Amino acid sequence: MAKVEKKKFTKEYRLKEIEKNLTKKARLKKGYLKALKDEGYAVPDKPKYEKYDKSTTDAKKALNKQKVRDQKEEHRQRKRTQKEKEQSFKEQEIRRIQVSKDKQVDREKRAKKLTQRTRRGQPVMGPKINDLLDKIKNDETYQ
């Protein structure tokens, strides 16, 4: 049974199925039209196929070429915008990293100032007071 299921996915099997379906539809249609004729109803005429104009096919080809050109241009535009987005993202990332490095350096300087000690081991109060004043100046509630 596994062999039968494998064959379902082959090209030959699909072609046979399509052919079988087409012949079945043709047979059913023929029987239907024959039954209509036997019962006295009007049988619809077969649709006549119009010959294609070369001008219409040329116009379609030109239209298809234009569509292909438009799609290529759209693809290029998408690539350009994607590159621009990537570039701006990289620049923002570099700026963010630089800002974080600068903040880290400032923190280290501030920590060094605040941890200064006198010869006797007492904390130096000048930098601590200056730090508190800077905090008050930068605070928005006091502005």
Tab-separated table of N, CA and C in Angstrom:
chain	number	residue	atom	x	y	z
A	1	MET	N	0.817	-1.189	0.000
A	1	MET	CA	0.000	0.000	0.000
A	1	MET	C	0.867	1.263	0.000
A	2	ALA	N	2.046	1.187	0.575
A	2	ALA	CA	2.942	2.330	0.609
A	2	ALA	C	3.434	2.676	-0.791
A	3	LYS	N	3.574	1.663	-1.654
A	3	LYS	CA	4.037	1.901	-3.016
A	3	LYS	C	3.018	2.718	-3.802
A	4	VAL	N	1.745	2.466	-3.581
A	4	VAL	CA	0.696	3.186	-4.292
A	4	VAL	C	0.719	4.656	-3.901
A	5	GLU	N	0.912	4.948	-2.615
A	5	GLU	CA	0.945	6.324	-2.145
A	5	GLU	C	2.152	7.063	-2.690
A	6	LYS	N	3.271	6.369	-2.859
A	6	LYS	CA	4.460	7.005	-3.416
A	6	LYS	C	4.207	7.434	-4.854
A	7	LYS	N	3.464	6.600	-5.600
A	7	LYS	CA	3.221	6.886	-6.999
A	7	LYS	C	2.317	8.102	-7.186
A	8	LYS	N	1.535	8.445	-6.177
A	8	LYS	CA	0.630	9.584	-6.284
A	8	LYS	C	1.380	10.892	-6.495
A	9	PHE	N	2.594	10.951	-6.050
A	9	PHE	CA	3.325	12.203	-6.105
A	9	PHE	C	4.269	12.280	-7.300
A	10	THR	N	4.168	11.330	-8.213
A	10	THR	CA	5.023	11.374	-9.397
A	10	THR	C	4.335	12.168	-10.493
A	11	LYS	N	5.130	12.645	-11.426
A	11	LYS	CA	4.609	13.451	-12.520
A	11	LYS	C	3.711	12.616	-13.434
A	12	GLU	N	4.125	11.381	-13.694
A	12	GLU	CA	3.349	10.513	-14.579
A	12	GLU	C	1.960	10.255	-13.997
A	13	TYR	N	1.900	10.011	-12.697
A	13	TYR	CA	0.617	9.746	-12.048
A	13	TYR	C	-0.307	10.958	-12.179
A	14	ARG	N	0.255	12.139	-11.941
A	14	ARG	CA	-0.554	13.355	-12.037
A	14	ARG	C	-1.059	13.565	-13.461
A	15	LEU	N	-0.186	13.311	-14.453
A	15	LEU	CA	-0.608	13.468	-15.844
A	15	LEU	C	-1.736	12.497	-16.189
A	16	LYS	N	-1.621	11.257	-15.730
A	16	LYS	CA	-2.678	10.272	-15.980
A	16	LYS	C	-3.985	10.702	-15.322
A	17	GLU	N	-3.897	11.223	-14.096
A	17	GLU	CA	-5.097	11.681	-13.390
A	17	GLU	C	-5.757	12.835	-14.137
A	18	ILE	N	-4.961	13.773	-14.607
A	18	ILE	CA	-5.510	14.916	-15.341
A	18	ILE	C	-6.193	14.434	-16.614
A	19	GLU	N	-5.515	13.542	-17.342
A	19	GLU	CA	-6.090	13.011	-18.578
A	19	GLU	C	-7.394	12.263	-18.291
A	20	LYS	N	-7.407	11.477	-17.224
A	20	LYS	CA	-8.603	10.725	-16.843
A	20	LYS	C	-9.754	11.686	-16.522
A	21	ASN	N	-9.457	12.750	-15.781
A	21	ASN	CA	-10.489	13.730	-15.433
A	21	ASN	C	-11.025	14.431	-16.678
A	22	LEU	N	-10.138	14.775	-17.609
A	22	LEU	CA	-10.576	15.455	-18.824
A	22	LEU	C	-11.479	14.558	-19.665
A	23	THR	N	-11.093	13.289	-19.808
A	23	THR	CA	-11.935	12.381	-20.603
A	23	THR	C	-13.280	12.162	-19.920
A	24	LYS	N	-13.282	12.084	-18.600
A	24	LYS	CA	-14.534	11.906	-17.862
A	24	LYS	C	-15.455	13.110	-18.074
A	25	LYS	N	-14.884	14.320	-17.975
A	25	LYS	CA	-15.687	15.527	-18.179
A	25	LYS	C	-16.241	15.583	-19.598
A	26	ALA	N	-15.403	15.225	-20.584
A	26	ALA	CA	-15.858	15.243	-21.976
A	26	ALA	C	-16.985	14.236	-22.183
A	27	ARG	N	-16.854	13.047	-21.610
A	27	ARG	CA	-17.872	12.011	-21.736
A	27	ARG	C	-19.187	12.470	-21.102
A	28	LEU	N	-19.098	13.058	-19.891
A	28	LEU	CA	-20.302	13.548	-19.214
A	28	LEU	C	-20.974	14.667	-20.008
A	29	LYS	N	-20.175	15.576	-20.565
A	29	LYS	CA	-20.727	16.683	-21.335
A	29	LYS	C	-21.420	16.154	-22.588
A	30	LYS	N	-20.787	15.182	-23.238
A	30	LYS	CA	-21.372	14.591	-24.447
A	30	LYS	C	-22.703	13.922	-24.118
A	31	GLY	N	-22.737	13.185	-23.010
A	31	GLY	CA	-23.982	12.536	-22.590
A	31	GLY	C	-25.059	13.549	-22.257
A	32	TYR	N	-24.697	14.642	-21.612
A	32	TYR	CA	-25.648	15.690	-21.253
A	32	TYR	C	-26.227	16.333	-22.505
A	33	LEU	N	-25.360	16.666	-23.459
A	33	LEU	CA	-25.832	17.298	-24.687
A	33	LEU	C	-26.734	16.345	-25.479
A	34	LYS	N	-26.398	15.061	-25.484
A	34	LYS	CA	-27.209	14.064	-26.178
A	34	LYS	C	-28.589	13.958	-25.520
A	35	ALA	N	-28.612	13.970	-24.169
A	35	ALA	CA	-29.885	13.904	-23.447
A	35	ALA	C	-30.732	15.138	-23.739
A	36	LEU	N	-30.096	16.313	-23.814
A	36	LEU	CA	-30.827	17.536	-24.147
A	36	LEU	C	-31.461	17.413	-25.531
A	37	LYS	N	-30.683	16.908	-26.466
A	37	LYS	CA	-31.165	16.773	-27.843
A	37	LYS	C	-32.335	15.785	-27.904
A	38	ASP	N	-32.216	14.650	-27.182
A	38	ASP	CA	-33.279	13.643	-27.181
A	38	ASP	C	-34.573	14.189	-26.579
A	39	GLU	N	-34.458	15.050	-25.585
A	39	GLU	CA	-35.643	15.591	-24.923
A	39	GLU	C	-36.232	16.779	-25.672
A	40	GLY	N	-35.562	17.235	-26.715
A	40	GLY	CA	-36.115	18.298	-27.540
A	40	GLY	C	-35.666	19.696	-27.169
A	41	TYR	N	-34.731	19.827	-26.267
A	41	TYR	CA	-34.225	21.152	-25.912
A	41	TYR	C	-33.176	21.593	-26.922
A	42	ALA	N	-32.953	22.894	-26.981
A	42	ALA	CA	-31.946	23.435	-27.896
A	42	ALA	C	-30.563	23.147	-27.332
A	43	VAL	N	-29.716	22.626	-28.176
A	43	VAL	CA	-28.350	22.313	-27.762
A	43	VAL	C	-27.497	23.561	-27.988
A	44	PRO	N	-26.775	24.015	-26.963
A	44	PRO	CA	-25.945	25.215	-27.156
A	44	PRO	C	-24.823	24.946	-28.156
A	45	ASP	N	-24.532	25.981	-28.937
A	45	ASP	CA	-23.463	25.863	-29.933
A	45	ASP	C	-22.108	25.844	-29.249
A	46	LYS	N	-21.161	25.239	-29.933
A	46	LYS	CA	-19.792	25.240	-29.413
A	46	LYS	C	-19.230	26.647	-29.542
A	47	PRO	N	-18.493	27.092	-28.551
A	47	PRO	CA	-17.928	28.446	-28.661
A	47	PRO	C	-16.865	28.478	-29.754
A	48	LYS	N	-16.943	29.524	-30.565
A	48	LYS	CA	-15.959	29.675	-31.636
A	48	LYS	C	-14.773	30.450	-31.080
A	49	TYR	N	-13.626	29.946	-31.387
A	49	TYR	CA	-12.420	30.596	-30.912
A	49	TYR	C	-11.988	31.642	-31.923
A	50	GLU	N	-11.761	32.828	-31.416
A	50	GLU	CA	-11.325	33.909	-32.290
A	50	GLU	C	-9.827	33.795	-32.511
A	51	LYS	N	-9.436	34.144	-33.716
A	51	LYS	CA	-8.006	34.144	-33.996
A	51	LYS	C	-7.404	35.360	-33.309
A	52	TYR	N	-6.225	35.160	-32.785
A	52	TYR	CA	-5.575	36.258	-32.089
A	52	TYR	C	-4.925	37.190	-33.092
A	53	ASP	N	-5.072	38.448	-32.819
A	53	ASP	CA	-4.409	39.464	-33.629
A	53	ASP	C	-2.956	39.556	-33.211
A	54	LYS	N	-2.094	39.749	-34.167
A	54	LYS	CA	-0.680	39.891	-33.835
A	54	LYS	C	-0.463	41.174	-33.037
A	55	SER	N	-1.262	42.193	-33.345
A	55	SER	CA	-1.102	43.461	-32.633
A	55	SER	C	-1.441	43.302	-31.151
A	56	THR	N	-2.463	42.486	-30.850
A	56	THR	CA	-2.807	42.301	-29.441
A	56	THR	C	-1.727	41.507	-28.726
A	57	THR	N	-1.163	40.499	-29.411
A	57	THR	CA	-0.088	39.735	-28.767
A	57	THR	C	1.141	40.602	-28.575
A	58	ASP	N	1.428	41.472	-29.561
A	58	ASP	CA	2.566	42.387	-29.411
A	58	ASP	C	2.326	43.347	-28.251
A	59	ALA	N	1.086	43.817	-28.140
A	59	ALA	CA	0.761	44.725	-27.042
A	59	ALA	C	0.905	44.007	-25.703
A	60	LYS	N	0.462	42.741	-25.657
A	60	LYS	CA	0.598	41.976	-24.417
A	60	LYS	C	2.063	41.758	-24.066
A	61	LYS	N	2.877	41.451	-25.092
A	61	LYS	CA	4.308	41.259	-24.847
A	61	LYS	C	4.936	42.541	-24.322
A	62	ALA	N	4.572	43.672	-24.945
A	62	ALA	CA	5.109	44.954	-24.491
A	62	ALA	C	4.669	45.239	-23.061
A	63	LEU	N	3.412	44.927	-22.768
A	63	LEU	CA	2.897	45.138	-21.416
A	63	LEU	C	3.640	44.262	-20.413
A	64	ASN	N	3.882	43.003	-20.799
A	64	ASN	CA	4.624	42.101	-19.914
A	64	ASN	C	6.043	42.594	-19.689
A	65	LYS	N	6.694	43.075	-20.754
A	65	LYS	CA	8.051	43.611	-20.605
A	65	LYS	C	8.051	44.807	-19.664
A	66	GLN	N	7.027	45.663	-19.818
A	66	GLN	CA	6.928	46.829	-18.943
A	66	GLN	C	6.726	46.393	-17.494
A	67	LYS	N	5.893	45.363	-17.292
A	67	LYS	CA	5.677	44.853	-15.932
A	67	LYS	C	6.971	44.329	-15.341
A	68	VAL	N	7.743	43.594	-16.164
A	68	VAL	CA	9.016	43.049	-15.689
A	68	VAL	C	9.958	44.184	-15.311
A	69	ARG	N	10.017	45.225	-16.164
A	69	ARG	CA	10.877	46.377	-15.851
A	69	ARG	C	10.435	47.051	-14.554
A	70	ASP	N	9.123	47.218	-14.409
A	70	ASP	CA	8.605	47.839	-13.188
A	70	ASP	C	8.941	47.006	-11.956
A	71	GLN	N	8.806	45.682	-12.087
A	71	GLN	CA	9.122	44.808	-10.958
A	71	GLN	C	10.599	44.892	-10.601
A	72	LYS	N	11.467	44.934	-11.620
A	72	LYS	CA	12.902	45.048	-11.354
A	72	LYS	C	13.218	46.364	-10.655
A	73	GLU	N	12.591	47.447	-11.142
A	73	GLU	CA	12.832	48.753	-10.526
A	73	GLU	C	12.326	48.771	-9.085
A	74	GLU	N	11.170	48.166	-8.856
A	74	GLU	CA	10.626	48.088	-7.498
A	74	GLU	C	11.555	47.277	-6.596
A	75	HIS	N	12.097	46.192	-7.147
A	75	HIS	CA	13.029	45.356	-6.386
A	75	HIS	C	14.287	46.155	-6.026
A	76	ARG	N	14.807	46.904	-7.001
A	76	ARG	CA	15.991	47.741	-6.727
A	76	ARG	C	15.685	48.776	-5.650
A	77	GLN	N	14.505	49.397	-5.768
A	77	GLN	CA	14.117	50.415	-4.788
A	77	GLN	C	14.013	49.806	-3.394
A	78	ARG	N	13.419	48.601	-3.309
A	78	ARG	CA	13.317	47.932	-2.012
A	78	ARG	C	14.692	47.641	-1.444
A	79	LYS	N	15.615	47.188	-2.306
A	79	LYS	CA	16.974	46.909	-1.842
A	79	LYS	C	17.636	48.180	-1.327
A	80	ARG	N	17.451	49.291	-2.082
A	80	ARG	CA	18.046	50.561	-1.663
A	80	ARG	C	17.518	50.995	-0.298
A	81	THR	N	16.199	50.930	-0.133
A	81	THR	CA	15.629	51.348	1.151
A	81	THR	C	16.081	50.427	2.276
A	82	GLN	N	16.208	49.137	1.972
A	82	GLN	CA	16.674	48.194	2.995
A	82	GLN	C	18.113	48.514	3.387
A	83	LYS	N	18.968	48.828	2.402
A	83	LYS	CA	20.352	49.185	2.718
A	83	LYS	C	20.402	50.461	3.551
A	84	GLU	N	19.550	51.439	3.187
A	84	GLU	CA	19.517	52.683	3.954
A	84	GLU	C	19.082	52.420	5.396
A	85	LYS	N	18.080	51.568	5.569
A	85	LYS	CA	17.626	51.235	6.922
A	85	LYS	C	18.733	50.550	7.712
A	86	GLU	N	19.423	49.612	7.060
A	86	GLU	CA	20.516	48.916	7.742
A	86	GLU	C	21.619	49.897	8.122
A	87	GLN	N	21.935	50.825	7.200
A	87	GLN	CA	22.987	51.806	7.465
A	87	GLN	C	22.591	52.702	8.639
A	88	SER	N	21.346	53.186	8.636
A	88	SER	CA	20.911	54.049	9.739
A	88	SER	C	20.888	53.269	11.055
A	89	PHE	N	20.497	52.001	11.000
A	89	PHE	CA	20.496	51.174	12.207
A	89	PHE	C	21.916	51.019	12.739
A	90	LYS	N	22.880	50.781	11.838
A	90	LYS	CA	24.278	50.652	12.264
A	90	LYS	C	24.774	51.953	12.891
A	91	GLU	N	24.427	53.088	12.253
A	91	GLU	CA	24.844	54.379	12.804
A	91	GLU	C	24.242	54.604	14.191
A	92	GLN	N	22.971	54.287	14.355
A	92	GLN	CA	22.329	54.442	15.663
A	92	GLN	C	22.989	53.543	16.698
A	93	GLU	N	23.328	52.331	16.285
A	93	GLU	CA	23.983	51.394	17.201
A	93	GLU	C	25.351	51.936	17.619
A	94	ILE	N	26.097	52.488	16.660
A	94	ILE	CA	27.413	53.059	16.974
A	94	ILE	C	27.254	54.237	17.934
A	95	ARG	N	26.253	55.109	17.658
A	95	ARG	CA	26.015	56.253	18.548
A	95	ARG	C	25.638	55.790	19.952
A	96	ARG	N	24.783	54.772	20.020
A	96	ARG	CA	24.345	54.261	21.321
A	96	ARG	C	25.529	53.704	22.105
A	97	ILE	N	26.391	52.965	21.424
A	97	ILE	CA	27.576	52.405	22.079
A	97	ILE	C	28.496	53.525	22.552
A	98	GLN	N	28.669	54.563	21.711
A	98	GLN	CA	29.539	55.682	22.084
A	98	GLN	C	28.977	56.418	23.296
A	99	VAL	N	27.664	56.631	23.315
A	99	VAL	CA	27.039	57.318	24.452
A	99	VAL	C	27.216	56.498	25.725
A	100	SER	N	27.038	55.189	25.623
A	100	SER	CA	27.194	54.359	26.823
A	100	SER	C	28.646	54.364	27.309
A	101	LYS	N	29.603	54.398	26.380
A	101	LYS	CA	31.013	54.479	26.780
A	101	LYS	C	31.302	55.803	27.484
A	102	ASP	N	30.757	56.901	26.920
A	102	ASP	CA	30.966	58.210	27.541
A	102	ASP	C	30.366	58.250	28.946
A	103	LYS	N	29.167	57.698	29.093
A	103	LYS	CA	28.538	57.671	30.418
A	103	LYS	C	29.361	56.847	31.399
A	104	GLN	N	29.912	55.746	30.921
A	104	GLN	CA	30.736	54.898	31.791
A	104	GLN	C	31.979	55.659	32.251
A	105	VAL	N	32.614	56.399	31.329
A	105	VAL	CA	33.801	57.186	31.692
A	105	VAL	C	33.419	58.246	32.717
A	106	ASP	N	32.275	58.927	32.507
A	106	ASP	CA	31.827	59.946	33.461
A	106	ASP	C	31.555	59.329	34.832
A	107	ARG	N	30.931	58.158	34.847
A	107	ARG	CA	30.663	57.485	36.121
A	107	ARG	C	31.961	57.163	36.860
A	108	GLU	N	32.940	56.678	36.108
A	108	GLU	CA	34.219	56.334	36.740
A	108	GLU	C	34.903	57.574	37.315
A	109	LYS	N	34.859	58.700	36.570
A	109	LYS	CA	35.458	59.947	37.071
A	109	LYS	C	34.741	60.418	38.336
A	110	ARG	N	33.406	60.364	38.275
A	110	ARG	CA	32.613	60.801	39.427
A	110	ARG	C	32.895	59.914	40.640
A	111	ALA	N	32.961	58.602	40.412
A	111	ALA	CA	33.234	57.678	41.516
A	111	ALA	C	34.614	57.946	42.102
A	112	LYS	N	35.573	58.255	41.241
A	112	LYS	CA	36.930	58.522	41.724
A	112	LYS	C	36.952	59.789	42.592
A	113	LYS	N	36.212	60.825	42.139
A	113	LYS	CA	36.157	62.062	42.924
A	113	LYS	C	35.479	61.830	44.275
A	114	LEU	N	34.376	61.057	44.245
A	114	LEU	CA	33.607	60.873	45.470
A	114	LEU	C	34.304	59.959	46.475
A	115	THR	N	35.210	59.140	46.012
A	115	THR	CA	35.884	58.217	46.936
A	115	THR	C	37.236	58.743	47.413
A	116	GLN	N	37.519	60.019	47.131
A	116	GLN	CA	38.799	60.578	47.599
A	116	GLN	C	38.813	60.643	49.126
A	117	ARG	N	39.994	60.420	49.675
A	117	ARG	CA	40.166	60.433	51.137
A	117	ARG	C	41.342	61.348	51.499
A	118	THR	N	41.270	61.860	52.720
A	118	THR	CA	42.406	62.641	53.229
A	118	THR	C	43.491	61.683	53.684
A	119	ARG	N	44.637	62.246	54.137
A	119	ARG	CA	45.728	61.385	54.604
A	119	ARG	C	45.311	60.582	55.827
A	120	ARG	N	44.396	61.086	56.574
A	120	ARG	CA	43.967	60.391	57.783
A	120	ARG	C	42.815	59.422	57.518
A	121	GLY	N	42.356	59.338	56.259
A	121	GLY	CA	41.309	58.378	55.919
A	121	GLY	C	39.903	58.941	55.932
A	122	GLN	N	39.782	60.251	56.167
A	122	GLN	CA	38.451	60.864	56.172
A	122	GLN	C	38.043	61.213	54.724
A	123	PRO	N	36.758	61.115	54.389
A	123	PRO	CA	36.329	61.471	53.026
A	123	PRO	C	36.443	62.973	52.787
A	124	VAL	N	36.867	63.326	51.569
A	124	VAL	CA	36.958	64.734	51.185
A	124	VAL	C	35.545	65.196	50.850
A	125	MET	N	35.100	66.282	51.478
A	125	MET	CA	33.710	66.704	51.346
A	125	MET	C	33.475	67.606	50.139
A	126	GLY	N	34.501	68.268	49.638
A	126	GLY	CA	34.338	69.208	48.515
A	126	GLY	C	33.685	68.570	47.297
A	127	PRO	N	34.246	67.477	46.790
A	127	PRO	CA	33.628	66.856	45.607
A	127	PRO	C	32.210	66.334	45.868
A	128	LYS	N	31.941	65.883	47.096
A	128	LYS	CA	30.597	65.383	47.403
A	128	LYS	C	29.586	66.525	47.369
A	129	ILE	N	29.963	67.675	47.923
A	129	ILE	CA	29.063	68.835	47.924
A	129	ILE	C	28.843	69.327	46.494
A	130	ASN	N	29.936	69.376	45.707
A	130	ASN	CA	29.807	69.801	44.300
A	130	ASN	C	28.889	68.846	43.518
A	131	ASP	N	28.988	67.562	43.809
A	131	ASP	CA	28.144	66.571	43.138
A	131	ASP	C	26.676	66.793	43.491
A	132	LEU	N	26.396	67.057	44.773
A	132	LEU	CA	25.019	67.323	45.184
A	132	LEU	C	24.480	68.591	44.523
A	133	LEU	N	25.322	69.633	44.416
A	133	LEU	CA	24.900	70.874	43.753
A	133	LEU	C	24.599	70.624	42.266
A	134	ASP	N	25.441	69.824	41.620
A	134	ASP	CA	25.202	69.500	40.201
A	134	ASP	C	23.887	68.745	40.028
A	135	LYS	N	23.594	67.834	40.953
A	135	LYS	CA	22.340	67.091	40.883
A	135	LYS	C	21.149	68.034	41.011
A	136	ILE	N	21.253	69.010	41.920
A	136	ILE	CA	20.163	69.970	42.114
A	136	ILE	C	19.994	70.829	40.864
A	137	LYS	N	21.119	71.250	40.258
A	137	LYS	CA	21.042	72.076	39.045
A	137	LYS	C	20.404	71.305	37.885
A	138	ASN	N	20.709	70.032	37.774
A	138	ASN	CA	20.191	69.234	36.662
A	138	ASN	C	18.769	68.730	36.898
A	139	ASP	N	18.292	68.781	38.131
A	139	ASP	CA	16.953	68.298	38.439
A	139	ASP	C	15.919	69.269	37.871
A	140	GLU	N	14.892	68.757	37.214
A	140	GLU	CA	13.890	69.601	36.565
A	140	GLU	C	12.933	70.245	37.560
A	141	THR	N	12.795	69.694	38.746
A	141	THR	CA	11.846	70.261	39.703
A	141	THR	C	12.322	71.607	40.237
A	142	TYR	N	13.623	71.874	40.194
A	142	TYR	CA	14.155	73.130	40.725
A	142	TYR	C	14.365	74.171	39.634
A	143	GLN	N	13.992	73.917	38.440
A	143	GLN	CA	14.263	74.846	37.337
A	143	GLN	C	13.169	75.842	37.147
